[in-house]
Amino acid sequence: MIPSVFLASIVLASPTPPSSGQGASLVAAAAASGRPRECASTVRRGLSRRPTVWELARAPELGRYCDLVARAKALLVSDPAAAKSAAESAEKVLPGHAAPRVLLARAALALGKIDDAAREFEAARTKDPRSVEDPPTMHDLAEVLRRTGKLDDALAVYRALVPRIDLLGSSDRRVAVLLEAAHVSMAVAAARASSGAAAPAEAPSTEPKRASLDEAAAYLREARQRPPSALSGDVLLSLVLVLDRNGDRVQADAALADARASGVRLRAGGPSYLAAVEDKACLEALAAEGAAAVKSWETYLAGPGGKTPWAASARARLEAAKKAPRPAGGKGGP
């Protein structure tokens, strides 16, 4: 589990959403906030990229260390292998700080080494819980937690990150955060509902599940208000799924009609934002019609989805798909 001191610090530090005129300056501020404290100077002229004379006197290797940390951070997107090498050098030059571990974690994620990323993030948080607080790092941490199955911890990070998404530089990445947060919230709700399945039948309660799905729906509605992106279709289909599972069938049908009117399809390559992989079949079913929709719903119900709290809503969609008129041209698929 994530240490409480980490969660408390990021929740208390979460800013209010910025106005559009603040976007560029806030992104710059976010980049500055990601600079390790040992490399930040608070002299009157503002943040300096290099340590002061006094800091260098106390730690002669600090300048080299800070240069390597800055290099690693700059290379994360374009050359994660080189970023990893620079972070390893920074750790050798000035051992014991969290910043190189954070960069090693982010580089490992970019290279697809999820277990390595999880281990390095844990090492960084052990050294300094606040080392993972800047928004891009928080997003990477949330993704690692999500992909290693630590969904409760991932949801806690997403909840702290969502108020800060305008500090992320890319519009697509902001929407991705909201989409990921919604699916993690839904998966956590399913796990909690399943764990309470042994409760006495005479005292059922659906409120915890509904509250959790209200949270997921809120994330997706916010994502839908954002400018169009490569994930717009995924957002709309995910919103249909959440509304349907939350018992809001009328709203779900309205959103589904919007999706079909606009020709929404899932992106090629499969959704990378899912917290429950079986939900891919549901999204494919919602994007399809006729026999293709029937097949996808049956696939979902025949697998792990058939044992989830959402099986009933999937069966209702399956029956509706079986009764629906065939699309024009007589073909069963979209």
Short mmCIF file of C-alpha atoms in Angstrom, two decimals:
data_model
loop_
_atom_site.label_atom_id
_atom_site.label_comp_id
_atom_site.label_asym_id
_atom_site.label_seq_id
_atom_site.Cartn_x
_atom_site.Cartn_y
_atom_site.Cartn_z
CA MET A 1 0.00 0.00 0.00
CA ILE A 2 1.07 3.60 -0.61
CA PRO A 3 2.37 5.29 2.58
CA SER A 4 -0.21 7.60 4.15
CA VAL A 5 2.30 10.45 4.32
CA PHE A 6 2.59 10.33 0.52
CA LEU A 7 -1.17 10.34 -0.04
CA ALA A 8 -1.72 13.13 2.48
CA SER A 9 0.93 15.33 0.91
CA ILE A 10 -0.34 14.99 -2.66
CA VAL A 11 -3.99 15.46 -1.72
CA LEU A 12 -3.29 18.56 0.36
CA ALA A 13 -1.07 19.97 -2.35
CA SER A 14 -3.56 19.43 -5.19
CA PRO A 15 -4.36 22.76 -6.84
CA THR A 16 -7.69 23.96 -8.14
CA PRO A 17 -8.17 23.54 -11.91
CA PRO A 18 -6.49 26.41 -13.79
CA SER A 19 -8.06 28.80 -16.24
CA SER A 20 -7.14 28.43 -19.91
CA GLY A 21 -4.88 31.49 -19.76
CA GLN A 22 -2.72 29.87 -17.14
CA GLY A 23 -1.96 26.72 -19.13
CA ALA A 24 1.55 27.42 -20.42
CA SER A 25 2.82 28.93 -17.17
CA LEU A 26 1.38 26.07 -15.14
CA VAL A 27 3.02 23.47 -17.35
CA ALA A 28 6.32 25.28 -16.81
CA ALA A 29 5.67 25.34 -13.07
CA ALA A 30 4.95 21.62 -13.15
CA ALA A 31 8.27 21.00 -14.85
CA ALA A 32 10.03 23.04 -12.18
CA SER A 33 8.23 21.16 -9.42
CA GLY A 34 9.68 17.93 -10.81
CA ARG A 35 13.23 19.17 -10.19
CA PRO A 36 14.73 17.44 -7.14
CA ARG A 37 14.99 19.66 -4.09
CA GLU A 38 18.74 19.16 -3.87
CA CYS A 39 19.06 20.83 -7.31
CA ALA A 40 16.68 23.74 -6.69
CA SER A 41 17.81 27.18 -5.59
CA THR A 42 15.41 29.65 -3.99
CA VAL A 43 17.47 32.81 -4.36
CA ARG A 44 15.70 36.09 -5.14
CA ARG A 45 15.98 35.71 -8.91
CA GLY A 46 13.82 32.58 -8.67
CA LEU A 47 14.45 28.93 -9.44
CA SER A 48 17.90 28.26 -10.83
CA ARG A 49 18.78 25.23 -12.89
CA ARG A 50 22.13 24.92 -11.12
CA PRO A 51 23.05 24.71 -7.41
CA THR A 52 24.36 27.78 -5.63
CA VAL A 53 28.03 28.32 -4.75
CA TRP A 54 27.28 27.40 -1.12
CA GLU A 55 25.56 24.18 -2.13
CA LEU A 56 28.49 23.23 -4.34
CA ALA A 57 30.89 23.93 -1.47
CA ARG A 58 29.00 21.48 0.71
CA ALA A 59 28.73 18.86 -2.05
CA PRO A 60 31.32 19.29 -4.85
CA GLU A 61 29.66 16.61 -7.02
CA LEU A 62 26.24 18.25 -6.84
CA GLY A 63 26.65 20.14 -10.13
CA ARG A 64 27.49 16.99 -12.07
CA TYR A 65 24.68 15.11 -10.34
CA CYS A 66 22.10 17.79 -11.21
CA ASP A 67 23.27 17.88 -14.82
CA LEU A 68 22.81 14.12 -15.09
CA VAL A 69 19.37 14.25 -13.49
CA ALA A 70 18.31 17.02 -15.90
CA ARG A 71 19.69 15.02 -18.84
CA ALA A 72 17.84 11.89 -17.78
CA LYS A 73 14.58 13.79 -17.45
CA ALA A 74 15.00 15.46 -20.85
CA LEU A 75 15.62 12.09 -22.55
CA LEU A 76 12.71 10.17 -21.02
CA VAL A 77 10.41 10.54 -24.01
CA SER A 78 12.89 10.51 -26.89
CA ASP A 79 15.44 7.97 -25.62
CA PRO A 80 14.46 6.15 -22.41
CA ALA A 81 17.52 3.87 -22.62
CA ALA A 82 19.80 6.92 -22.54
CA ALA A 83 17.69 8.39 -19.74
CA LYS A 84 18.24 5.19 -17.76
CA SER A 85 22.00 5.44 -18.29
CA ALA A 86 22.09 9.09 -17.15
CA ALA A 87 20.03 8.28 -14.05
CA GLU A 88 22.35 5.40 -13.17
CA SER A 89 25.33 7.77 -13.51
CA ALA A 90 23.63 10.33 -11.27
CA GLU A 91 23.15 7.69 -8.60
CA LYS A 92 26.85 6.78 -8.77
CA VAL A 93 27.96 10.45 -8.59
CA LEU A 94 25.82 11.30 -5.56
CA PRO A 95 24.24 8.19 -4.02
CA GLY A 96 21.27 8.10 -1.72
CA HIS A 97 18.80 10.51 -3.35
CA ALA A 98 15.33 9.66 -4.62
CA ALA A 99 15.46 11.55 -7.94
CA PRO A 100 17.60 9.00 -9.85
CA ARG A 101 15.32 6.20 -8.64
CA VAL A 102 12.25 8.08 -9.91
CA LEU A 103 13.91 8.53 -13.29
CA LEU A 104 14.97 4.89 -13.41
CA ALA A 105 11.34 3.93 -12.70
CA ARG A 106 9.99 6.19 -15.45
CA ALA A 107 12.59 4.97 -17.94
CA ALA A 108 11.76 1.35 -17.10
CA LEU A 109 8.07 2.04 -17.72
CA ALA A 110 8.88 3.64 -21.08
CA LEU A 111 10.95 0.55 -21.96
CA GLY A 112 8.08 -1.77 -21.00
CA LYS A 113 9.83 -3.19 -17.91
CA ILE A 114 6.92 -2.85 -15.52
CA ASP A 115 8.36 -4.90 -12.65
CA ASP A 116 11.58 -2.87 -12.73
CA ALA A 117 9.54 0.33 -12.71
CA ALA A 118 7.53 -0.83 -9.70
CA ARG A 119 10.69 -1.71 -7.79
CA GLU A 120 12.36 1.64 -8.54
CA PHE A 121 9.26 3.63 -7.63
CA GLU A 122 9.11 1.80 -4.30
CA ALA A 123 12.79 2.59 -3.67
CA ALA A 124 12.22 6.27 -4.50
CA ARG A 125 9.19 6.57 -2.20
CA THR A 126 11.11 4.89 0.60
CA LYS A 127 13.84 7.52 0.31
CA ASP A 128 11.45 10.47 -0.11
CA PRO A 129 7.64 10.12 -0.31
CA ARG A 130 7.40 13.54 -1.97
CA SER A 131 9.70 12.59 -4.84
CA VAL A 132 6.78 11.37 -6.98
CA GLU A 133 4.50 14.38 -6.61
CA ASP A 134 4.95 16.19 -9.94
CA PRO A 135 2.07 15.34 -12.34
CA PRO A 136 3.97 13.42 -15.08
CA THR A 137 5.63 11.25 -12.44
CA MET A 138 2.32 10.71 -10.65
CA HIS A 139 0.78 9.54 -13.91
CA ASP A 140 3.62 7.09 -14.51
CA LEU A 141 3.31 5.82 -10.93
CA ALA A 142 -0.45 5.38 -11.32
CA GLU A 143 0.08 3.46 -14.54
CA VAL A 144 2.63 1.14 -12.93
CA LEU A 145 0.32 0.47 -9.99
CA ARG A 146 -2.57 -0.17 -12.39
CA ARG A 147 -0.57 -2.55 -14.56
CA THR A 148 0.75 -4.49 -11.56
CA GLY A 149 -2.77 -4.98 -10.20
CA LYS A 150 -2.50 -2.62 -7.21
CA LEU A 151 -5.77 -0.97 -8.13
CA ASP A 152 -6.67 0.55 -4.76
CA ASP A 153 -3.30 2.27 -4.61
CA ALA A 154 -3.60 3.32 -8.25
CA LEU A 155 -7.03 4.86 -7.61
CA ALA A 156 -5.65 6.88 -4.70
CA VAL A 157 -2.97 8.34 -6.99
CA TYR A 158 -5.45 9.04 -9.79
CA ARG A 159 -7.72 10.88 -7.34
CA ALA A 160 -4.82 13.13 -6.38
CA LEU A 161 -3.71 13.55 -10.00
CA VAL A 162 -7.05 14.42 -11.64
CA PRO A 163 -7.22 17.95 -10.14
CA ARG A 164 -3.73 18.51 -11.60
CA ILE A 165 -4.24 17.21 -15.13
CA ASP A 166 -4.02 20.68 -16.66
CA LEU A 167 -0.40 20.68 -15.53
CA LEU A 168 0.28 17.90 -18.03
CA GLY A 169 1.63 19.17 -21.31
CA SER A 170 -0.47 17.07 -23.72
CA SER A 171 -4.23 17.24 -24.18
CA ASP A 172 -4.25 13.55 -25.10
CA ARG A 173 -2.45 12.68 -21.88
CA ARG A 174 -5.01 14.62 -19.83
CA VAL A 175 -7.83 12.65 -21.39
CA ALA A 176 -5.87 9.41 -20.90
CA VAL A 177 -5.61 10.12 -17.16
CA LEU A 178 -9.38 10.57 -16.89
CA LEU A 179 -10.08 7.44 -18.93
CA GLU A 180 -7.65 5.34 -16.90
CA ALA A 181 -9.02 6.71 -13.62
CA ALA A 182 -12.57 5.79 -14.65
CA HIS A 183 -11.66 2.20 -15.48
CA VAL A 184 -9.62 1.77 -12.29
CA SER A 185 -12.52 3.15 -10.25
CA MET A 186 -14.90 0.70 -11.94
CA ALA A 187 -12.56 -2.25 -11.35
CA VAL A 188 -12.15 -1.32 -7.68
CA ALA A 189 -15.95 -1.11 -7.36
CA ALA A 190 -16.30 -4.58 -8.88
CA ALA A 191 -13.70 -6.06 -6.52
CA ARG A 192 -15.36 -4.53 -3.49
CA ALA A 193 -18.83 -5.68 -4.57
CA SER A 194 -17.51 -9.20 -5.19
CA SER A 195 -15.80 -9.35 -1.81
CA GLY A 196 -19.13 -8.50 -0.18
CA ALA A 197 -21.05 -11.15 -2.12
CA ALA A 198 -21.18 -13.43 0.94
CA ALA A 199 -23.20 -10.88 2.91
CA PRO A 200 -26.72 -12.00 4.01
CA ALA A 201 -29.10 -11.92 1.05
CA GLU A 202 -31.83 -10.33 3.13
CA ALA A 203 -29.81 -7.13 3.57
CA PRO A 204 -28.44 -6.26 0.14
CA SER A 205 -26.86 -2.86 -0.48
CA THR A 206 -25.97 -1.44 -3.87
CA GLU A 207 -25.01 2.03 -2.67
CA PRO A 208 -21.23 1.50 -2.43
CA LYS A 209 -21.17 0.18 -6.00
CA ARG A 210 -23.31 3.06 -7.29
CA ALA A 211 -21.18 5.67 -5.53
CA SER A 212 -18.01 4.24 -7.06
CA LEU A 213 -19.52 4.20 -10.53
CA ASP A 214 -20.73 7.76 -10.08
CA GLU A 215 -17.05 8.61 -9.63
CA ALA A 216 -16.12 6.76 -12.82
CA ALA A 217 -18.93 8.50 -14.71
CA ALA A 218 -17.72 11.89 -13.46
CA TYR A 219 -14.22 11.23 -14.81
CA LEU A 220 -15.63 10.27 -18.20
CA ARG A 221 -17.99 13.22 -18.39
CA GLU A 222 -15.04 15.51 -17.71
CA ALA A 223 -13.05 13.72 -20.43
CA ARG A 224 -15.95 14.18 -22.85
CA GLN A 225 -15.85 17.94 -22.26
CA ARG A 226 -12.21 18.09 -23.31
CA PRO A 227 -11.16 18.92 -26.89
CA PRO A 228 -11.44 16.00 -29.35
CA SER A 229 -8.55 13.54 -29.19
CA ALA A 230 -7.56 10.09 -30.38
CA LEU A 231 -9.33 8.75 -27.29
CA SER A 232 -12.70 10.48 -27.83
CA GLY A 233 -14.38 7.30 -29.09
CA ASP A 234 -13.01 5.26 -26.19
CA VAL A 235 -14.29 7.88 -23.75
CA LEU A 236 -17.82 7.79 -25.18
CA LEU A 237 -18.04 3.98 -25.27
CA SER A 238 -16.62 3.77 -21.74
CA LEU A 239 -19.24 6.26 -20.56
CA VAL A 240 -21.98 4.09 -22.06
CA LEU A 241 -20.56 1.08 -20.23
CA VAL A 242 -20.34 2.88 -16.88
CA LEU A 243 -23.84 4.37 -17.13
CA ASP A 244 -25.27 0.98 -18.08
CA ARG A 245 -23.59 -0.76 -15.16
CA ASN A 246 -24.69 2.00 -12.82
CA GLY A 247 -28.34 1.44 -13.71
CA ASP A 248 -28.71 4.61 -15.81
CA ARG A 249 -30.03 2.78 -18.88
CA VAL A 250 -31.78 5.80 -20.42
CA GLN A 251 -28.61 7.92 -20.29
CA ALA A 252 -26.57 4.95 -21.49
CA ASP A 253 -28.83 4.48 -24.50
CA ALA A 254 -28.63 8.19 -25.32
CA ALA A 255 -24.82 8.12 -25.18
CA LEU A 256 -24.77 4.93 -27.26
CA ALA A 257 -26.96 6.58 -29.89
CA ASP A 258 -24.48 9.47 -30.02
CA ALA A 259 -21.63 7.01 -30.42
CA ARG A 260 -23.27 5.14 -33.28
CA ALA A 261 -24.38 8.33 -35.00
CA SER A 262 -20.80 9.56 -35.03
CA GLY A 263 -19.43 6.18 -36.18
CA VAL A 264 -17.36 5.64 -33.05
CA ARG A 265 -14.92 2.74 -33.12
CA LEU A 266 -12.30 1.54 -30.68
CA ARG A 267 -8.75 2.43 -31.59
CA ALA A 268 -6.75 -0.24 -33.38
CA GLY A 269 -4.40 -2.24 -31.19
CA GLY A 270 -6.71 -2.62 -28.23
CA PRO A 271 -7.34 -0.37 -25.23
CA SER A 272 -4.29 0.13 -23.02
CA TYR A 273 -6.27 1.92 -20.29
CA LEU A 274 -8.33 -1.06 -19.09
CA ALA A 275 -8.03 -2.16 -15.48
CA ALA A 276 -10.16 -5.26 -16.21
CA VAL A 277 -9.03 -6.78 -19.52
CA GLU A 278 -12.35 -8.56 -20.02
CA ASP A 279 -14.04 -5.16 -20.46
CA LYS A 280 -12.51 -4.97 -23.94
CA ALA A 281 -15.24 -7.35 -25.12
CA CYS A 282 -17.91 -5.04 -23.70
CA LEU A 283 -16.51 -1.99 -25.47
CA GLU A 284 -16.28 -3.97 -28.72
CA ALA A 285 -19.89 -5.09 -28.28
CA LEU A 286 -21.08 -1.52 -27.75
CA ALA A 287 -19.20 -0.38 -30.86
CA ALA A 288 -20.77 -3.17 -32.94
CA GLU A 289 -24.27 -4.23 -33.93
CA GLY A 290 -26.04 -7.45 -34.80
CA ALA A 291 -24.11 -10.73 -34.75
CA ALA A 292 -20.81 -9.02 -33.94
CA ALA A 293 -22.31 -7.44 -30.82
CA VAL A 294 -23.89 -10.74 -29.78
CA LYS A 295 -20.58 -12.55 -30.14
CA SER A 296 -18.71 -9.98 -28.05
CA TRP A 297 -21.30 -10.03 -25.25
CA GLU A 298 -21.20 -13.84 -25.21
CA THR A 299 -17.39 -13.74 -25.06
CA TYR A 300 -17.56 -11.41 -22.05
CA LEU A 301 -20.10 -13.54 -20.19
CA ALA A 302 -18.26 -16.80 -20.94
CA GLY A 303 -15.07 -15.47 -19.33
CA PRO A 304 -14.32 -13.68 -16.04
CA GLY A 305 -16.99 -11.08 -16.85
CA GLY A 306 -19.71 -13.63 -16.19
CA LYS A 307 -18.74 -13.67 -12.52
CA THR A 308 -18.62 -9.89 -12.02
CA PRO A 309 -21.36 -7.68 -10.55
CA TRP A 310 -21.88 -6.38 -14.09
CA ALA A 311 -22.98 -9.73 -15.58
CA ALA A 312 -26.69 -8.85 -15.34
CA SER A 313 -26.31 -5.65 -17.36
CA ALA A 314 -24.24 -7.56 -19.94
CA ARG A 315 -26.95 -10.21 -20.25
CA ALA A 316 -29.56 -7.50 -20.78
CA ARG A 317 -27.43 -6.00 -23.57
CA LEU A 318 -26.94 -9.46 -25.06
CA GLU A 319 -30.68 -10.08 -25.23
CA ALA A 320 -31.24 -6.64 -26.75
CA ALA A 321 -28.56 -7.31 -29.37
CA LYS A 322 -30.23 -10.61 -30.30
CA LYS A 323 -33.57 -8.87 -30.84
CA ALA A 324 -32.21 -5.85 -32.67
CA PRO A 325 -32.91 -5.61 -36.43
CA ARG A 326 -29.99 -6.51 -38.67
CA PRO A 327 -28.02 -3.56 -40.07
CA ALA A 328 -28.69 -2.40 -43.61
CA GLY A 329 -27.16 -4.75 -46.17
CA GLY A 330 -27.91 -7.83 -44.09
CA LYS A 331 -24.48 -8.10 -42.50
CA GLY A 332 -24.17 -8.95 -38.84
CA GLY A 333 -21.25 -6.66 -38.05
CA PRO A 334 -20.63 -2.91 -38.18
#
